[in-house]
């Protein structure tokens, strides 16, 4: 049905993201290493220029004045300072690209359609990085992590759940608000919750939010599939989703998941 189509779509997007990430990794690697080498070369070149400068007094007045003119034209002193900061900035930029690519890879987990041991706090962090652009202007994000143990799950799917919850949280916030992400552990289960200070859910809607296509968002903004998809994923992991909400105050979604899955799963 439609839920299957949706998860196939997400898998395809994940595949694409990971493919792009993989392709970008290669040029990042050599640009990064070239910039590092260039930094050393330029430092060496300026060392040579400095020694030449020491010997300038031995030159003819004519050559000396030619040199002075060239130095003035290119503004050698500025060039000396600026080329170092240009390289430092470029290396920092490359580092940022490297992190983005890593987050994409972590988020997509494409090769991993099987269950494996993974940490939900790490998964939430990479998902937060992926949706950061949607969050950063409107919300303050607070993390209250308990340091929970790894659990057996399909990380790409669990990250999908986190993304849906985070998107719902930010979409519930009108101008500015807070999203708090908490984790905890009880017996053989862990939980992770996303709390927002948004507009809340009307009590008459509360029983319907997990229905496919139930949405209160304008056409084009919501399809009403986020929570039904998330519900399906969490159920398949033998977990459950709890929700509590107060109109005008905010909403908390808590996802419970068992630490280990039954042998057949
Ligand atoms: N954090 C929240 N605060 C307020 N309302 C929420 C929140 N999360 C879900 N809802 C309500 O539940 C409805 C269903 O959510 P769901 O994520 O399934 O669909 P959607 O967000 O409307 O669309 P989609 O996720 O497909 O873009 C939302 O339209 C909204 O009314
Ligand atoms: Mg949604």
Short mmCIF file of N, CA and C in Angstrom, two decimals, residues 161 164-165 168-169 172 182 191-196 198-211 214 227-228 230-231 234 239-247 249-256:
data_model
loop_
_atom_site.label_atom_id
_atom_site.label_comp_id
_atom_site.label_asym_id
_atom_site.label_seq_id
_atom_site.Cartn_x
_atom_site.Cartn_y
_atom_site.Cartn_z
N UNK A 161 12.14 7.81 12.00
CA UNK A 161 11.18 8.15 13.05
C UNK A 161 11.59 9.46 13.73
N UNK A 164 10.81 12.43 11.55
CA UNK A 164 9.39 12.78 11.54
C UNK A 164 8.99 13.52 12.82
N UNK A 165 9.49 13.03 13.96
CA UNK A 165 9.14 13.68 15.23
C UNK A 165 9.72 15.09 15.30
N UNK A 168 7.74 17.39 12.95
CA UNK A 168 6.45 17.74 13.56
C UNK A 168 6.63 18.77 14.67
N UNK A 169 7.68 18.58 15.47
CA UNK A 169 7.93 19.50 16.59
C UNK A 169 8.17 20.92 16.07
N UNK A 172 5.13 22.58 14.68
CA UNK A 172 4.12 22.96 15.68
C UNK A 172 4.46 24.29 16.35
N UNK A 182 15.27 13.90 25.04
CA UNK A 182 15.71 13.18 26.24
C UNK A 182 15.83 11.69 25.96
N UNK A 191 14.18 4.51 26.10
CA UNK A 191 13.24 5.45 25.51
C UNK A 191 13.94 6.71 25.07
N UNK A 192 13.33 7.34 24.07
CA UNK A 192 13.86 8.62 23.60
C UNK A 192 12.65 9.50 23.35
N UNK A 193 12.70 10.72 23.83
CA UNK A 193 11.53 11.57 23.61
C UNK A 193 11.90 12.91 23.01
N UNK A 194 10.92 13.44 22.27
CA UNK A 194 11.06 14.75 21.64
C UNK A 194 9.93 15.61 22.18
N UNK A 195 10.32 16.62 22.92
CA UNK A 195 9.31 17.51 23.52
C UNK A 195 9.40 18.88 22.86
N UNK A 196 8.24 19.43 22.52
CA UNK A 196 8.27 20.77 21.93
C UNK A 196 7.38 21.72 22.72
N UNK A 198 5.37 23.78 21.25
CA UNK A 198 4.50 24.23 20.16
C UNK A 198 3.03 24.33 20.56
N UNK A 199 2.18 24.34 19.56
CA UNK A 199 0.77 24.65 19.80
C UNK A 199 -0.04 23.51 20.41
N UNK A 200 0.54 22.31 20.47
CA UNK A 200 -0.17 21.19 21.08
C UNK A 200 -1.16 20.54 20.13
N UNK A 201 -1.74 19.43 20.60
CA UNK A 201 -2.69 18.67 19.76
C UNK A 201 -4.07 18.74 20.43
N UNK A 202 -5.07 19.09 19.67
CA UNK A 202 -6.45 19.13 20.20
C UNK A 202 -6.83 17.74 20.69
N UNK A 203 -7.54 17.68 21.83
CA UNK A 203 -7.83 16.36 22.41
C UNK A 203 -8.65 15.49 21.46
N UNK A 204 -9.50 16.13 20.64
CA UNK A 204 -10.29 15.31 19.71
C UNK A 204 -9.46 14.78 18.54
N UNK A 205 -8.25 15.30 18.38
CA UNK A 205 -7.38 14.81 17.31
C UNK A 205 -6.43 13.71 17.79
N UNK A 206 -6.26 13.67 19.12
CA UNK A 206 -5.22 12.83 19.69
C UNK A 206 -5.33 11.36 19.25
N UNK A 207 -6.57 10.87 19.13
CA UNK A 207 -6.75 9.46 18.77
C UNK A 207 -6.56 9.22 17.28
N UNK A 208 -6.39 10.28 16.52
CA UNK A 208 -6.33 10.10 15.06
C UNK A 208 -4.95 10.34 14.46
N UNK A 209 -4.02 10.89 15.24
CA UNK A 209 -2.75 11.35 14.65
C UNK A 209 -1.93 10.23 14.00
N UNK A 210 -2.13 8.98 14.43
CA UNK A 210 -1.35 7.89 13.84
C UNK A 210 -2.01 7.30 12.59
N UNK A 211 -3.22 7.79 12.28
CA UNK A 211 -3.89 7.31 11.06
C UNK A 211 -3.16 7.83 9.83
N UNK A 214 -3.98 11.40 8.11
CA UNK A 214 -4.57 12.39 9.02
C UNK A 214 -3.58 13.55 9.15
N UNK A 227 3.59 10.19 11.03
CA UNK A 227 3.38 9.42 12.26
C UNK A 227 2.91 7.99 11.98
N UNK A 228 2.13 7.79 10.92
CA UNK A 228 1.69 6.42 10.66
C UNK A 228 2.88 5.57 10.24
N UNK A 230 5.98 6.17 11.18
CA UNK A 230 6.78 6.00 12.39
C UNK A 230 6.19 4.91 13.29
N UNK A 231 4.87 4.93 13.38
CA UNK A 231 4.18 3.92 14.19
C UNK A 231 4.51 2.52 13.66
N UNK A 234 8.17 1.58 14.50
CA UNK A 234 8.36 1.27 15.93
C UNK A 234 7.69 -0.06 16.29
N UNK A 239 8.35 -2.05 19.67
CA UNK A 239 8.32 -0.93 20.61
C UNK A 239 6.98 -0.24 20.57
N UNK A 240 6.88 0.90 21.23
CA UNK A 240 5.63 1.67 21.20
C UNK A 240 5.91 3.17 21.29
N UNK A 241 4.93 3.94 20.87
CA UNK A 241 5.07 5.40 20.94
C UNK A 241 4.00 5.95 21.87
N UNK A 242 4.43 6.76 22.82
CA UNK A 242 3.48 7.43 23.72
C UNK A 242 3.44 8.92 23.38
N UNK A 243 2.27 9.50 23.56
CA UNK A 243 2.19 10.93 23.30
C UNK A 243 1.41 11.62 24.41
N UNK A 244 1.89 12.77 24.82
CA UNK A 244 1.10 13.59 25.73
C UNK A 244 1.18 15.02 25.22
N UNK A 245 0.05 15.70 25.29
CA UNK A 245 0.00 17.02 24.68
C UNK A 245 -0.97 17.92 25.42
N UNK A 246 -0.62 19.18 25.45
CA UNK A 246 -1.52 20.16 26.05
C UNK A 246 -1.63 21.32 25.08
N UNK A 247 -2.86 21.63 24.71
CA UNK A 247 -3.06 22.70 23.74
C UNK A 247 -2.46 24.01 24.24
N UNK A 249 0.48 24.59 24.98
CA UNK A 249 1.68 24.41 25.81
C UNK A 249 2.76 23.63 25.08
N UNK A 250 2.33 22.51 24.44
CA UNK A 250 3.32 21.71 23.75
C UNK A 250 3.01 20.23 23.78
N UNK A 251 3.90 19.47 23.17
CA UNK A 251 3.67 18.05 22.96
C UNK A 251 4.95 17.27 23.24
N UNK A 252 4.77 16.06 23.77
CA UNK A 252 5.90 15.16 23.97
C UNK A 252 5.60 13.81 23.35
N UNK A 253 6.47 13.37 22.47
CA UNK A 253 6.39 12.01 21.93
C UNK A 253 7.53 11.21 22.56
N UNK A 254 7.17 10.04 23.10
CA UNK A 254 8.20 9.17 23.66
C UNK A 254 8.17 7.82 22.94
N UNK A 255 9.32 7.44 22.43
CA UNK A 255 9.45 6.16 21.73
C UNK A 255 10.16 5.17 22.63
N UNK A 256 9.46 4.05 22.91
CA UNK A 256 10.06 2.97 23.72
C UNK A 256 10.54 1.87 22.78
#
